[in-house]
Structures are given as C-alpha cells and as structure tokens.
Coordinates of C-alpha atoms in Angstrom, one line a residue:
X9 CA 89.5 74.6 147.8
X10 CA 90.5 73.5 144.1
X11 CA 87.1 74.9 142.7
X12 CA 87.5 78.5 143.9
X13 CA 91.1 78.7 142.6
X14 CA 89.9 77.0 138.9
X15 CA 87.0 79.5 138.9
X16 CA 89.3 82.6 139.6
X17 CA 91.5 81.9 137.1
X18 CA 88.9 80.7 134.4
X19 CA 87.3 84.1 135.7
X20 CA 90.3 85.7 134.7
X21 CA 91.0 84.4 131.6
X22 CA 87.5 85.5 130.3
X23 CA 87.8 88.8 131.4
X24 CA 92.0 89.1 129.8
X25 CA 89.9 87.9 126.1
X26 CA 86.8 90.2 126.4
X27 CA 89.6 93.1 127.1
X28 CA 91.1 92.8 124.0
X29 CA 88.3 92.9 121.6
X30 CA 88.1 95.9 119.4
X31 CA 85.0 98.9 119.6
X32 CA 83.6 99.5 116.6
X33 CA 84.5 103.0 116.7
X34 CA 88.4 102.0 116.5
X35 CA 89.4 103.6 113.6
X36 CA 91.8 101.7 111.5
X37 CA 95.0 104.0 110.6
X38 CA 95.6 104.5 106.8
X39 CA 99.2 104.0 104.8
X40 CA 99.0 106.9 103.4
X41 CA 100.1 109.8 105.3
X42 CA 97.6 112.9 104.0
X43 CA 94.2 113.0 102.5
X44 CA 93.1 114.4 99.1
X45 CA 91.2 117.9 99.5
X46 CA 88.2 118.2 97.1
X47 CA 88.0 122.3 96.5
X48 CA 87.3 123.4 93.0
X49 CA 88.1 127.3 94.3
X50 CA 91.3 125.9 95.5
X51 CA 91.7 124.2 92.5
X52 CA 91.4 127.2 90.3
X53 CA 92.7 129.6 92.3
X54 CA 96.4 128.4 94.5
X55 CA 99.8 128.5 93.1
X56 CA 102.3 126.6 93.7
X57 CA 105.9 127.0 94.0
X58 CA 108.2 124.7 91.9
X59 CA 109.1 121.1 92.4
X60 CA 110.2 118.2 89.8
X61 CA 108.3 115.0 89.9
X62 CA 110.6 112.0 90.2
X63 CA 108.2 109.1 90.4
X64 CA 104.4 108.7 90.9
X65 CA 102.7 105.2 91.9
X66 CA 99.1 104.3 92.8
X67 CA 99.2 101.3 94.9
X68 CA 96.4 100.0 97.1
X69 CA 94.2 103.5 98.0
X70 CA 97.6 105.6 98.2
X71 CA 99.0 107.4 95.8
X72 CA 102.9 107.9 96.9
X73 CA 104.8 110.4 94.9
X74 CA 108.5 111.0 94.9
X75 CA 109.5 114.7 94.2
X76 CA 112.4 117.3 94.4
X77 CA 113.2 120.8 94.9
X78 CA 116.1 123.2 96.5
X79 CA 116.1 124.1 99.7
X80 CA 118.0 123.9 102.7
X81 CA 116.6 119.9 104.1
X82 CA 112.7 120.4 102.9
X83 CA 112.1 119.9 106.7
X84 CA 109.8 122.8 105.8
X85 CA 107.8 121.7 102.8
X86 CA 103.8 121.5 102.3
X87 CA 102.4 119.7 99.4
X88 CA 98.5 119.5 99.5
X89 CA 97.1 117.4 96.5
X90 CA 93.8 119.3 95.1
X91 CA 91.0 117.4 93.4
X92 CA 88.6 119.7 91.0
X93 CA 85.7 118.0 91.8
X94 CA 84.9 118.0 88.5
X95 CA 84.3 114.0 87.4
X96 CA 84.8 113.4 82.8
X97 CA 81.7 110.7 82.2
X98 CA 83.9 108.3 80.3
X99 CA 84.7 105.2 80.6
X100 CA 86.7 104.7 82.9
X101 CA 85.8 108.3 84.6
X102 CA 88.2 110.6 85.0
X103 CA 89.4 113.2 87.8
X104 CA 91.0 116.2 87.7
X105 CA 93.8 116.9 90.3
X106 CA 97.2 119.2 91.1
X107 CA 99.5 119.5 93.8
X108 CA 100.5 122.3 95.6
X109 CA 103.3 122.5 97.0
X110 CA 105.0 125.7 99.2
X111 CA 108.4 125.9 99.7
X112 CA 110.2 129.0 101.8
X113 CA 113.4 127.6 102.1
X114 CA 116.1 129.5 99.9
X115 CA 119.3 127.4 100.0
X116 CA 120.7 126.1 96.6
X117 CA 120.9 122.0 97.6
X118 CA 118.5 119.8 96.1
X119 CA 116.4 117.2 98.1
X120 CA 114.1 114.6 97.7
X121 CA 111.1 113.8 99.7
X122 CA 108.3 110.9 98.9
X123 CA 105.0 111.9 100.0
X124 CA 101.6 109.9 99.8
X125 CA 97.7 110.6 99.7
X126 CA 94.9 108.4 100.4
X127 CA 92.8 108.1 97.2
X128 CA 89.6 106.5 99.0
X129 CA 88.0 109.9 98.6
X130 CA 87.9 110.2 95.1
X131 CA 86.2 106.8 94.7
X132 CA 83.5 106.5 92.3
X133 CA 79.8 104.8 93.1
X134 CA 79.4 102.1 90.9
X135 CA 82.7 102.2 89.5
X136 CA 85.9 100.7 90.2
X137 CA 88.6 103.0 88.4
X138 CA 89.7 106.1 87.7
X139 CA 91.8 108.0 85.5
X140 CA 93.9 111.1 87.4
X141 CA 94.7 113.5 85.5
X142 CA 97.3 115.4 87.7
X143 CA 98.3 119.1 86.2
X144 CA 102.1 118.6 85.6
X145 CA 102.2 114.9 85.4
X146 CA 103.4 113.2 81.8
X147 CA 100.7 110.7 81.3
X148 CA 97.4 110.3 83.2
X149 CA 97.6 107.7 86.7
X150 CA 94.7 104.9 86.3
X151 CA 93.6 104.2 90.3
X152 CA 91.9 100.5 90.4
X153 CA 90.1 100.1 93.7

C-alpha cells in the first residue's frame, strides 16, 4: 500500500517541476517602457511641440529621460524617440536621434514626466558603443552595451 502512495506523490512532484519550466518563446519584458523608431522620413520630416529636458541617462539598454512642459497633468503626452538611420563611421560610431514629443493640453502648470526607450535597436555589429547625438540635447550621450 506504501508504494502506490510514494509513487503518486513522487509522480506529482515531477509533473509540479516540469510545469514550471519556461518555453523558449517566453519573451522576457524589457525596463524600458518604449522602443526607438528607426525612420529617416520621420526623422526629417515631424515637428515637435516644445518640452525642456531635465535629465538624460543611458543605463543598461535604456535610455530614461526626465522632461517638462505646461499642461494640465501631461496624462496626455506622446514622446516618440526618432533614430535617422544614418550611422557617422568614427570611432566610436555615432547615431543620429530626436524626440518628438506632442502635447494638446493648454493649461499654464508645469509638469514633469520621466520617460525611457530601449536602446538595443540601435546596436552596432561588431561594436560595443555608441555616441547619440539627440537634436536638442547639450552634449552628445555615449551608450556602452
């Protein structure tokens, strides 16, 4: 009577472990809350409406980017980051990017919002850094990956 009981829950505890193995085709959420859009067109062509850069960071694949602008709570706001496409041969190579940012709201306060965008896109074959070069910023971003 003991051996069917002991093969049960041996049974059981084989089948609980194989259960929680992942599939290959899990996909593995990123940090960074939107992706960069490689568009030359785009690049050239959108407008953006105005914003002030507070901070800028690259850490890990995610660049996170504090910013402001009136409005009423920025509940509201879209800000897409817009690689050229175009890549400088230098050493380290360089990338060409802007943000675009569309705000409706027309109240007078001033918010803040942080935003960040996975970087893993803009990644380099045989390289392992970048220089940004983001329209607006002070001083280029290097990206280490």
């Amino acid at each position: 009577m003991k051996i069917p009981k002991i093969l049960t829950l041996c049974l059981c505890f084989v089948l609980l472990f194989t259960n929680t193995q992942c599939d290959e085709d899990d996909e593995v959420s990123s940090p960074c809350n939107q992706i960069v859009v490689i568009d030359n067109n785009l690049y050239d062509t959108a407008e953006s409406d105005d914003f002030s850069l507070v901070s800028a960071e690259v850490n890990d694949n995610c660049l996170f980017i504090n910013v402001s602008a009136s409005g009423c709570d920025g509940n509201t706001w879209s800000m897409v980051l817009v690689d050229s496409g175009s890549i400088a041969e230098s050493s380290p190579e360089q990338r060409f990017l802007k943000f675009i940012f569309s705000n409706d709201e027309s109240c007078l306060a001033v918010f803040s919002q942080e935003r960040s965008f996975d970087l893993t896109q803009l990644q380099i074959n045989d390289s392992n850094e970048i220089v940004l070069n983001i329209d607006g910023f002070p001083e280029p971003l290097l990206y280490v990956y």
